[in-house]
mmCIF file of C-alpha atoms in Angstrom:
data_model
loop_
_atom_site.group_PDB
_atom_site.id
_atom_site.type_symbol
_atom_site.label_atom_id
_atom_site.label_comp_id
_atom_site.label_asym_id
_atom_site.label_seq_id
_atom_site.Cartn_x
_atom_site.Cartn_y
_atom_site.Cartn_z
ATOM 1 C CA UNK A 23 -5.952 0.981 31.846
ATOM 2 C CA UNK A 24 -6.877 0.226 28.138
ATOM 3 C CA UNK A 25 -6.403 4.761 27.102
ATOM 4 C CA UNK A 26 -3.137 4.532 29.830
ATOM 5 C CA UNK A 27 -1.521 1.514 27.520
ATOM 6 C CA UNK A 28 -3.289 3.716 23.934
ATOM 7 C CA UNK A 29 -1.385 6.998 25.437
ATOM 8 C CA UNK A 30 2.129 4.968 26.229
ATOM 9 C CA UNK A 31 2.486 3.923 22.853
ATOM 10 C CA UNK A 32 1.984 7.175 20.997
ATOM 11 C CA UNK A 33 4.433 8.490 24.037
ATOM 12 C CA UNK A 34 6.787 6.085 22.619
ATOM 13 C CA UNK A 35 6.450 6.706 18.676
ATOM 14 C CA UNK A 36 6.193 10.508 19.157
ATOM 15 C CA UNK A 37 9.401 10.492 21.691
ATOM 16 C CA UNK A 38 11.539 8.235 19.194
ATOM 17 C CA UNK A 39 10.297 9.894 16.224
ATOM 18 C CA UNK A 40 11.307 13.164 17.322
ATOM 19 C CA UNK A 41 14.581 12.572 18.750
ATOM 20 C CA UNK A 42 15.585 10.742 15.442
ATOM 21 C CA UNK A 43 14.479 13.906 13.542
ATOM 22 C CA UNK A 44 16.343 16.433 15.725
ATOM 23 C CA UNK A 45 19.330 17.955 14.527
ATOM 24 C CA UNK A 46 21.216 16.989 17.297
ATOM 25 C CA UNK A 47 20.579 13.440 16.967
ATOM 26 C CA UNK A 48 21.945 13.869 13.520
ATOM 27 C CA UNK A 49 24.980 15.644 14.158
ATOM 28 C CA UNK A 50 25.763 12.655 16.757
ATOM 29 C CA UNK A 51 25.511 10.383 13.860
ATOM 30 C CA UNK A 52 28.023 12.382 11.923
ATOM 31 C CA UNK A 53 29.966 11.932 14.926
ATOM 32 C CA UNK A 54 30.070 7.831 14.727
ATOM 33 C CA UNK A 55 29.253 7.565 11.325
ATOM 34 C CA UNK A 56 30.652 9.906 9.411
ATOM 35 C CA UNK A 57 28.832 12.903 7.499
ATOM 36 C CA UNK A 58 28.533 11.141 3.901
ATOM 37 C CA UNK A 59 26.102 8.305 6.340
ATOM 38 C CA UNK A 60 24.342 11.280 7.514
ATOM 39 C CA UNK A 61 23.780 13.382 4.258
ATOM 40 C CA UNK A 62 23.272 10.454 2.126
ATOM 41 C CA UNK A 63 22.075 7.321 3.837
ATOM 42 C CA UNK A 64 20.223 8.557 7.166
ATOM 43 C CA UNK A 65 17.151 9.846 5.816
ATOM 44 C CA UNK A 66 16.577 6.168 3.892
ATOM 45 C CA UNK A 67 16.959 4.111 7.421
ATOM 46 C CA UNK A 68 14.954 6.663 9.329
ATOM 47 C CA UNK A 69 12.256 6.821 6.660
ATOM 48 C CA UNK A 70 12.453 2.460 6.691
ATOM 49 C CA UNK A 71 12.704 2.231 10.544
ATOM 50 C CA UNK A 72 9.615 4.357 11.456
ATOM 51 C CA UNK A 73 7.384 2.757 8.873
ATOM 52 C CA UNK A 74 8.320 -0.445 11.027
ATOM 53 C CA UNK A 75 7.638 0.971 14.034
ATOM 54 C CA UNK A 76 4.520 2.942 13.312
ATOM 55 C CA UNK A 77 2.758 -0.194 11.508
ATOM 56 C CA UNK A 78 3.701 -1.881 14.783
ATOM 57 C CA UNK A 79 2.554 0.462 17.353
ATOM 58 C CA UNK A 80 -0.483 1.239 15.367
ATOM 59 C CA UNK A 81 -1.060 -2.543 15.027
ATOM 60 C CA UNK A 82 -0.938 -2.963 18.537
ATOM 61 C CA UNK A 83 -3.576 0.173 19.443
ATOM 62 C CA UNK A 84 -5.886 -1.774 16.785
ATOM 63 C CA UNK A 85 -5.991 -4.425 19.144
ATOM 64 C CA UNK A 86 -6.786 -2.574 22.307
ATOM 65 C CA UNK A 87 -9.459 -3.602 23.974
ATOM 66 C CA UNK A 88 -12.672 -1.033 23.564
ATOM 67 C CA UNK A 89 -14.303 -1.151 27.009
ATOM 68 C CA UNK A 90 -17.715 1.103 25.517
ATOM 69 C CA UNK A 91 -19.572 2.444 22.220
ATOM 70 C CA UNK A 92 -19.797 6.524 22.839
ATOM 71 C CA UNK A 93 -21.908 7.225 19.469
ATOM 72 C CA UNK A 94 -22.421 4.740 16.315
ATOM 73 C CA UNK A 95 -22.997 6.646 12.930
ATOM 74 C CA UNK A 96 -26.568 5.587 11.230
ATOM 75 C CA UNK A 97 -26.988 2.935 8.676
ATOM 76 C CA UNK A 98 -28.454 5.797 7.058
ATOM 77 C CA UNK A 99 -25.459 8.149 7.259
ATOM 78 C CA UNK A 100 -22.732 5.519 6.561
ATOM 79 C CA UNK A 101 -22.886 6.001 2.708
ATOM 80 C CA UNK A 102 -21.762 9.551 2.895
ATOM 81 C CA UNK A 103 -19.237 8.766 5.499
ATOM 82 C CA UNK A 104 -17.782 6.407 3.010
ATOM 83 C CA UNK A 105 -17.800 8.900 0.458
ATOM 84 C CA UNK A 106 -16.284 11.180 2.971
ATOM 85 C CA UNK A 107 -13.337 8.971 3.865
ATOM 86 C CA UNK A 108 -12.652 8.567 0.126
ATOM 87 C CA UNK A 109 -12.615 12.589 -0.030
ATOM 88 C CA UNK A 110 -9.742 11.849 2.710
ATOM 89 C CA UNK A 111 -7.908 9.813 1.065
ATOM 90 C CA UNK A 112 -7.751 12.071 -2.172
ATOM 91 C CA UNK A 113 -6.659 14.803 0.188
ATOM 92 C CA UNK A 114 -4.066 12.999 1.908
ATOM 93 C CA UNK A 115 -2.562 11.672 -1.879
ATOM 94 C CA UNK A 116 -2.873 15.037 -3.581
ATOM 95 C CA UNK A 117 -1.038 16.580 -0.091
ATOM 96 C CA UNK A 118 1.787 13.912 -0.237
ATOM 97 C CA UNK A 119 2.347 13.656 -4.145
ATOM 98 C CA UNK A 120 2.700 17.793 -3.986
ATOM 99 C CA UNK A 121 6.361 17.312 -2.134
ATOM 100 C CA UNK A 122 9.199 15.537 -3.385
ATOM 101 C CA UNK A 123 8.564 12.157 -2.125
ATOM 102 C CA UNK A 124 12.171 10.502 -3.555
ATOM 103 C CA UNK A 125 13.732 13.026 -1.112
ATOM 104 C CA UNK A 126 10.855 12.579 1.897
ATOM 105 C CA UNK A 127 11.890 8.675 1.784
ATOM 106 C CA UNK A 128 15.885 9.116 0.942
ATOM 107 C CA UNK A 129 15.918 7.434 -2.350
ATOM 108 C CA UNK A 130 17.364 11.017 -3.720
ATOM 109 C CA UNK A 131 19.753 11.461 -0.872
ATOM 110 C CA UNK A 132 21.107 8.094 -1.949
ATOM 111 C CA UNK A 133 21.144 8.760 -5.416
ATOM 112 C CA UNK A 134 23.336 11.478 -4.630
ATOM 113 C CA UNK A 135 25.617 9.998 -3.051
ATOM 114 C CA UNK A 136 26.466 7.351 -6.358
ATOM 115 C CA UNK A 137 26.168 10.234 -9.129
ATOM 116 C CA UNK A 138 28.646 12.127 -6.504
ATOM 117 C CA UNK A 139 26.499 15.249 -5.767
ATOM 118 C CA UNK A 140 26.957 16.872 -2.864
ATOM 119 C CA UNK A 141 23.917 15.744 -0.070
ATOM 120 C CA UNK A 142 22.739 19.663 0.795
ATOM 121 C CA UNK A 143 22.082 21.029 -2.180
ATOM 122 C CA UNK A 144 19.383 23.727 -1.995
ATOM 123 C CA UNK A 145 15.640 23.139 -1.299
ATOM 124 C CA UNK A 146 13.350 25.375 -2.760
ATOM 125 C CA UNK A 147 9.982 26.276 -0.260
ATOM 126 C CA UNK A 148 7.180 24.716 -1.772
ATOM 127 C CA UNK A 149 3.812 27.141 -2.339
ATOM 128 C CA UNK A 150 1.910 25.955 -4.812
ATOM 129 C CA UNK A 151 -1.518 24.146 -4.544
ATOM 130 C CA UNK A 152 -2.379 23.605 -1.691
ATOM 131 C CA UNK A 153 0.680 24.894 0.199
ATOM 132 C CA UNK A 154 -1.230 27.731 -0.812
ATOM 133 C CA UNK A 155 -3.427 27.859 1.710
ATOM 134 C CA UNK A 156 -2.202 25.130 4.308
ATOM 135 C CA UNK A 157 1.055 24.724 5.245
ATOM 136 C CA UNK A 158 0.552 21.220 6.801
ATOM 137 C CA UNK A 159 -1.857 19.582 4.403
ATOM 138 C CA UNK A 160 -0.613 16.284 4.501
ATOM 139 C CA UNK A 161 -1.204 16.309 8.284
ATOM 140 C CA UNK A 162 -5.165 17.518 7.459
ATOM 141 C CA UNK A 163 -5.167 14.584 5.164
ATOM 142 C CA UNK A 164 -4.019 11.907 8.056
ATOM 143 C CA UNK A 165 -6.701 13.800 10.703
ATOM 144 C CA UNK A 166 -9.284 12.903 8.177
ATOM 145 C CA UNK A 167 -8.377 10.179 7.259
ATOM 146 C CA UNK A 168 -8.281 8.914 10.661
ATOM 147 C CA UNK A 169 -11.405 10.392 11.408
ATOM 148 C CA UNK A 170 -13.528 9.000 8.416
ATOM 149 C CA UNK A 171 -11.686 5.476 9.385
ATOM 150 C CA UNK A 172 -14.655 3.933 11.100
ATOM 151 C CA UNK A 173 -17.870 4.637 12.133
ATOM 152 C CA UNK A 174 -17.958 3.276 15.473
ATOM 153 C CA UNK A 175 -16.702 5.708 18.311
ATOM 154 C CA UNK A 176 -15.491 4.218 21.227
ATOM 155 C CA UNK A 177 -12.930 6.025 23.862
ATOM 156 C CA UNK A 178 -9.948 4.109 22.125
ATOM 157 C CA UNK A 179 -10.763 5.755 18.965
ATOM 158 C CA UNK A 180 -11.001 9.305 20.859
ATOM 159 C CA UNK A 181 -8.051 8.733 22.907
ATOM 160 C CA UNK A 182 -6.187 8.102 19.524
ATOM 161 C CA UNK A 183 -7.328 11.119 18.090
ATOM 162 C CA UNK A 184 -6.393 13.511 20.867
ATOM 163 C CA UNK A 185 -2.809 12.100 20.529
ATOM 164 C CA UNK A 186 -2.892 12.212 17.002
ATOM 165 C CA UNK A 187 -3.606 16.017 17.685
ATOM 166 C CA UNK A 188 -1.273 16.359 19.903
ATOM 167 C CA UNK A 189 1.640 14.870 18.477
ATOM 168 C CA UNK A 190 1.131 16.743 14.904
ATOM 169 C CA UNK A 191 0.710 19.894 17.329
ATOM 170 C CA UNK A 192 4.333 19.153 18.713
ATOM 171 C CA UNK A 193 5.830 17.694 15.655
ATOM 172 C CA UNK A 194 4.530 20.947 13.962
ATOM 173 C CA UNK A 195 6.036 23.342 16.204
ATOM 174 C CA UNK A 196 9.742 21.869 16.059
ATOM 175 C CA UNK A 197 9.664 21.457 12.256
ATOM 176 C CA UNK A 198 8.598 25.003 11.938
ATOM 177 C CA UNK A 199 11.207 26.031 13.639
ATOM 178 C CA UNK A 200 13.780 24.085 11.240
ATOM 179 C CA UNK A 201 12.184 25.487 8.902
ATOM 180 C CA UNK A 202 12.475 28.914 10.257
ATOM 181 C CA UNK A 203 15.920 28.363 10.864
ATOM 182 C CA UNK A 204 16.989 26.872 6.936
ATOM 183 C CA UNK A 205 14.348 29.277 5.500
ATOM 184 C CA UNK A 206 14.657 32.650 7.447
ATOM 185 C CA UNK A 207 11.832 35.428 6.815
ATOM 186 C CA UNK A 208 10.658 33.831 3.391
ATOM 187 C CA UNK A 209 8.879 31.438 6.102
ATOM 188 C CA UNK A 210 7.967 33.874 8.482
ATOM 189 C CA UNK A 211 6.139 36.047 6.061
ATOM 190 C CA UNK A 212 4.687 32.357 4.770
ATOM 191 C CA UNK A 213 3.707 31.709 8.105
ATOM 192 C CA UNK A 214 1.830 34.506 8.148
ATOM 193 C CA UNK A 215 -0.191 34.261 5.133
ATOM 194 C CA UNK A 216 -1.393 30.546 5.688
ATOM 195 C CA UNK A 217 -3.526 28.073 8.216
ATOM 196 C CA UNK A 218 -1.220 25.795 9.798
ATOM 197 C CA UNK A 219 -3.404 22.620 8.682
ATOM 198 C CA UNK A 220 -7.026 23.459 9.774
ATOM 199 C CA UNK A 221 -8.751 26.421 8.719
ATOM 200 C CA UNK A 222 -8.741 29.475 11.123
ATOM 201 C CA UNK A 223 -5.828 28.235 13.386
ATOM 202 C CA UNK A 224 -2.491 30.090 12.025
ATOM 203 C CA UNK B 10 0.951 20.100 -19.908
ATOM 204 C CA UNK B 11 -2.383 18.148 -21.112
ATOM 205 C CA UNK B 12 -0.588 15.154 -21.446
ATOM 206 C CA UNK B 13 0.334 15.342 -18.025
ATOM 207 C CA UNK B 14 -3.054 15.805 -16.941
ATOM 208 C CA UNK B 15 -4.654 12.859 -18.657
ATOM 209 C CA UNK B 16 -1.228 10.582 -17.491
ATOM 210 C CA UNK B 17 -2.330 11.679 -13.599
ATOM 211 C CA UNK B 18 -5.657 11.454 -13.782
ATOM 212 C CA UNK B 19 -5.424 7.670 -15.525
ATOM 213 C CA UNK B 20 -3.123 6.622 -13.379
ATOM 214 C CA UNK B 21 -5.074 8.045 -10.353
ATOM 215 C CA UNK B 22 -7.975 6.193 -11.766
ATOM 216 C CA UNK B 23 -6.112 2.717 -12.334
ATOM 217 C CA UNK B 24 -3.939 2.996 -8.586
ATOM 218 C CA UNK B 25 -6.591 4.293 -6.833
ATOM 219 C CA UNK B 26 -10.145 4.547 -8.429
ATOM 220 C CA UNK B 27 -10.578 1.307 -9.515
ATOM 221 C CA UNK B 28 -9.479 -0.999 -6.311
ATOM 222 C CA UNK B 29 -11.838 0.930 -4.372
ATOM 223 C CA UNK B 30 -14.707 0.993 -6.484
ATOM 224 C CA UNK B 31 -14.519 -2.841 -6.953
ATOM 225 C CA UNK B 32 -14.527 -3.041 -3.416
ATOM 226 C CA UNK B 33 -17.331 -1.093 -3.311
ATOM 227 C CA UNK B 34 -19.335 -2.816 -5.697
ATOM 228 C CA UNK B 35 -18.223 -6.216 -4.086
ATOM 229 C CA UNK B 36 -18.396 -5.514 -0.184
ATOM 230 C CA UNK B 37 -20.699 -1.922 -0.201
ATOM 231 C CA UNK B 38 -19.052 0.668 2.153
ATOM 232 C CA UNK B 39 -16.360 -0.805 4.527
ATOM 233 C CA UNK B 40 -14.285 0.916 7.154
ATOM 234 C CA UNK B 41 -11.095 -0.386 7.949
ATOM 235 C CA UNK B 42 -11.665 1.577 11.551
ATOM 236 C CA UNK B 43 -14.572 -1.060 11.978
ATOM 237 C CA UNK B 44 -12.975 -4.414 11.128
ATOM 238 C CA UNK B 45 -10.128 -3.551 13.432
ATOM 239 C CA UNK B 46 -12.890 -3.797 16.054
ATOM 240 C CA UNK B 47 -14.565 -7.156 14.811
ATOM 241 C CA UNK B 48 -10.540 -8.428 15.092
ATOM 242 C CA UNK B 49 -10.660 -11.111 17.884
ATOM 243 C CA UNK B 50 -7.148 -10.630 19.436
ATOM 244 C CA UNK B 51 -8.055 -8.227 22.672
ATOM 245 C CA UNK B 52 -5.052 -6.333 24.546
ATOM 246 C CA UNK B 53 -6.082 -5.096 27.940
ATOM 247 C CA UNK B 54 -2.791 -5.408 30.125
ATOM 248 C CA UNK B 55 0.938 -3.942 29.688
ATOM 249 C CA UNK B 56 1.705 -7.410 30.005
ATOM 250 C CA UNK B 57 -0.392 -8.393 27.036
ATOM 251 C CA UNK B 58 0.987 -5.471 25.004
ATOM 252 C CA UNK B 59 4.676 -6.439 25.462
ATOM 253 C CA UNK B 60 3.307 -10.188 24.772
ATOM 254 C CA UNK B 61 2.150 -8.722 21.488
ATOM 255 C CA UNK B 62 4.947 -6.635 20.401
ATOM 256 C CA UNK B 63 7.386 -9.331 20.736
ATOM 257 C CA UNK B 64 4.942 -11.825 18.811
ATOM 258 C CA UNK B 65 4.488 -9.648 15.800
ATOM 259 C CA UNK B 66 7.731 -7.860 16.067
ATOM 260 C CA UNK B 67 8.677 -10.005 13.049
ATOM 261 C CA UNK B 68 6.005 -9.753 11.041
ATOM 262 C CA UNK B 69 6.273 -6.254 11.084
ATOM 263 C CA UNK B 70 10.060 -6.364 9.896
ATOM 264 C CA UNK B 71 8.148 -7.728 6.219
ATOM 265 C CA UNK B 72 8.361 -4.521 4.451
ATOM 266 C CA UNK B 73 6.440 -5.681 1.660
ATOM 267 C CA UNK B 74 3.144 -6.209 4.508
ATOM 268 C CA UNK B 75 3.691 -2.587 5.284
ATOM 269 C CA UNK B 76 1.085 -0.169 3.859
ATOM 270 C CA UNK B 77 2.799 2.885 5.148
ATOM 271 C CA UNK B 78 6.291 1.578 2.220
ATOM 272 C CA UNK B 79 3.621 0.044 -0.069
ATOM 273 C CA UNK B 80 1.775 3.471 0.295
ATOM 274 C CA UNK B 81 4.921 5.904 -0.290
ATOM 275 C CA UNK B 82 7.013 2.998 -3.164
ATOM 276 C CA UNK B 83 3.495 3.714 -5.202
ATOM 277 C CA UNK B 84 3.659 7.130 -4.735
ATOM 278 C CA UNK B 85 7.167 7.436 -5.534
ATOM 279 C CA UNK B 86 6.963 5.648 -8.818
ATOM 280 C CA UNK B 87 3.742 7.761 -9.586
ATOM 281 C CA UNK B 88 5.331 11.018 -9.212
ATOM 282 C CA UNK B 89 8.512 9.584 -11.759
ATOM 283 C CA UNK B 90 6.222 8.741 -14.176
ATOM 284 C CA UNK B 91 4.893 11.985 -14.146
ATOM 285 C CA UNK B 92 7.842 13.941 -14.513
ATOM 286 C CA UNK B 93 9.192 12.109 -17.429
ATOM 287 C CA UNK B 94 5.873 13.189 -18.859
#
């Protein structure tokens, strides 16, 4: 029951957050809203709304019940694992502070909007660092991080995982084929020369 | 370009370096995986996790509680500094 109620909840976040994201949600927004809402103002309530619901969600998987222990790291080994989560951290804040975060979160679509630029102005493909090698490092950094999160493994924490997979498997695929789509063969050939966000799996 | 290498790495160290060493140095290695498992409150039911969800559906409106903003309003500001660098 407890990994049925874990795997419901992800369901939920990964089926909202995608449907927000899609283009066709979008262009239904335009539709009600207007297209200055959706170029300009969009982006900042889905960014806002989705932190909401994720702390939620992920504050109610916390406080599943774990039925059974399936491995405990040693007292001995917990030192490095610390050191390794740290490691994860630094990943995951070196992965997010490589994009441009004011436009991730909407602040610059806003900002656009009251010096009267126009919302689609062109986005240049980012490969430098470590976009270099990965094109997904951010989504390395939250594996990690996730993984390095606690040293007691119980089926909650693997069930969690696997949909944590899963969902950056999915979420992958549809924003590669945005990208694809706004990006054309510069991505394709990019695609081609890089690990999606673990090493050997293109 | 210098400059902007000692302005990242100091405020790397300050943001991030510091808080966690003095946690270190106060509480040893802690994983925030493990005190999420010493938490009391226990969900086991549907009806439990609906219970939940509209009990701290509220709470998690408080955008200054959430780690996730907190997380991305520090890492906004860090990345402004750095370009007027």
């Amino acid at each position: 029951m407890n990994i049925l109620i874990c795997i419901s909840l992800w369901f939920i976040f990964g089926v909202q957050h995608s449907i927000l994201a899609r283009p066709f949600f979008k262009k239904i927004l335009q539709n009600i809203f207007g297209e200055i809402f959706e170029q300009h103002f969009y982006r900042f309530c889905y960014f806002l709304s989705q932190c909401v619901i994720f702390y939620l969600i992920y504050d109610v998987i916390s406080n599943i019940e774990n039925k059974f222990i399936i491995f405990e790291i040693n007292d001995d080994y917990k030192l490095i694992y610390y050191w390794l989560s740290i490691l994860s951290k630094i990943f995951l804040i070196i992965s997010v502070l490589q994009f441009d975060i004011s436009h991730f979160i909407g602040i610059k679509q806003i900002i656009n909007f009251f010096v009267k630029k126009k919302g689609s102005e062109k986005i240049v493909m980012n490969k430098t660092y470590l976009y270099k090698f990965l094109r997904h490092p951010m989504y390395l950094g939250i594996i990690l991080c996730y993984i390095f999160s606690t040293t007691i493994i119980t089926e909650i924490f693997i069930t969690n995982l696997i949909c944590i997979l899963a969902y950056i498997e999915i979420g992958s695929y549809y924003e590669e084929k945005v990208l694809i789509k706004e990006f054309g063969n510069e991505y394709i050939e990019y695609k081609k020369n890089t690990y999606k966000y673990l090493p050997l799996i293109r | 370009m210098k400059i902007k290498k000692i302005v990242f790495l100091s405020m790397f160290f300050v943001i991030f370096v510091l808080p966690h060493y003095a946690q270190y140095k106060k509480f040893g290695p802690k994983f925030s995986g493990d005190l999420n498992l010493a938490s009391s409150s226990r969900i086991s039911t549907f009806n439990e996790t609906f219970n939940y969800v509209v009990l701290n559906y509220s709470d998690s409106l408080i955008l200054l509680n959430n780690p996730i903003v907190i997380f991305f309003v520090v890492a906004f500001f860090f990345q402004k500094i750095l370009s007027l660098v």
